[in-house]
XYZ file of C-alpha atoms in Angstrom:
93
model
C -55.979 -28.476 -10.073
C -53.726 -28.479 -13.124
C -50.018 -29.108 -12.487
C -47.632 -26.368 -13.623
C -43.951 -27.109 -13.978
C -42.307 -23.717 -13.749
C -39.197 -24.781 -15.708
C -41.379 -25.719 -18.700
C -42.677 -22.151 -18.915
C -39.843 -19.868 -17.744
C -36.063 -19.855 -17.465
C -33.534 -17.729 -15.569
C -31.136 -15.431 -17.405
C -28.590 -12.935 -16.123
C -29.367 -9.331 -17.101
C -26.925 -6.436 -17.155
C -29.261 -4.220 -15.114
C -31.221 -6.397 -12.672
C -29.182 -9.544 -12.107
C -30.975 -12.843 -12.647
C -34.552 -12.582 -13.943
C -37.263 -14.862 -15.322
C -37.984 -15.078 -19.053
C -40.709 -16.880 -20.998
C -39.819 -20.244 -22.556
C -42.742 -19.958 -24.989
C -45.622 -17.684 -25.999
C -48.468 -17.083 -23.545
C -51.899 -15.593 -24.133
C -53.532 -13.005 -21.911
C -54.927 -14.565 -18.672
C -52.982 -17.817 -19.165
C -51.287 -19.187 -16.023
C -47.528 -19.021 -16.573
C -46.542 -20.630 -13.254
C -47.658 -21.185 -9.690
C -45.404 -19.829 -6.954
C -44.305 -22.367 -4.371
C -42.177 -22.717 -1.272
C -42.794 -22.955 2.466
C -45.149 -20.501 4.167
C -43.394 -18.097 6.534
C -44.458 -15.098 8.612
C -41.398 -12.870 8.286
C -40.905 -10.924 5.071
C -37.573 -10.936 3.263
C -36.330 -9.549 -0.029
C -37.634 -12.668 -1.773
C -40.916 -13.536 -0.020
C -44.209 -13.400 -1.917
C -47.173 -12.196 0.186
C -50.260 -14.439 0.102
C -52.092 -12.872 3.064
C -51.443 -10.235 5.697
C -49.493 -12.635 7.897
C -48.243 -15.299 5.478
C -45.676 -15.228 2.720
C -44.151 -17.841 0.422
C -40.390 -18.257 0.759
C -39.338 -18.957 -2.855
C -35.699 -19.637 -1.942
C -36.689 -23.110 -0.693
C -36.224 -25.686 -2.070
C -32.800 -24.863 -3.493
C -33.094 -24.028 -7.186
C -36.678 -22.734 -6.920
C -37.011 -20.377 -9.911
C -39.690 -18.302 -8.137
C -36.921 -16.454 -6.278
C -36.058 -14.643 -9.520
C -39.400 -12.852 -9.845
C -38.612 -9.178 -10.475
C -40.663 -6.049 -9.877
C -41.630 -4.096 -12.979
C -43.436 -0.811 -13.497
C -44.691 -2.322 -16.772
C -45.293 -5.973 -15.787
C -46.088 -8.927 -18.034
C -47.511 -10.979 -15.162
C -50.040 -10.412 -12.423
C -51.029 -12.556 -9.442
C -54.351 -14.417 -9.306
C -55.630 -16.646 -6.501
C -52.632 -15.664 -4.339
C -50.076 -17.938 -6.053
C -50.866 -18.074 -9.782
C -48.758 -15.813 -11.984
C -50.845 -15.052 -15.077
C -50.085 -13.214 -18.303
C -51.549 -9.705 -18.215
C -51.148 -9.493 -21.982
C -49.906 -11.728 -24.774
C -46.250 -12.571 -24.184
């Protein structure tokens, strides 16, 4: 499996509307993996958890500094989820 270093592909920036959010560090083509979500698997959902199955979620707040915790919902998203943890470009970014 290819290694993805999230900080090479995205960075966190404060927004006036949504607080901290993720932004692309570079251009991505449609279907390209932008990053792979990581963190410990937990059963209880929180504001930040990312569901990977009915009973398991990724806690992106661990380890400290994990950029995955800044994933934001969008009604017009740039990224989709593939293979439960891969965030891929839904269009050219």
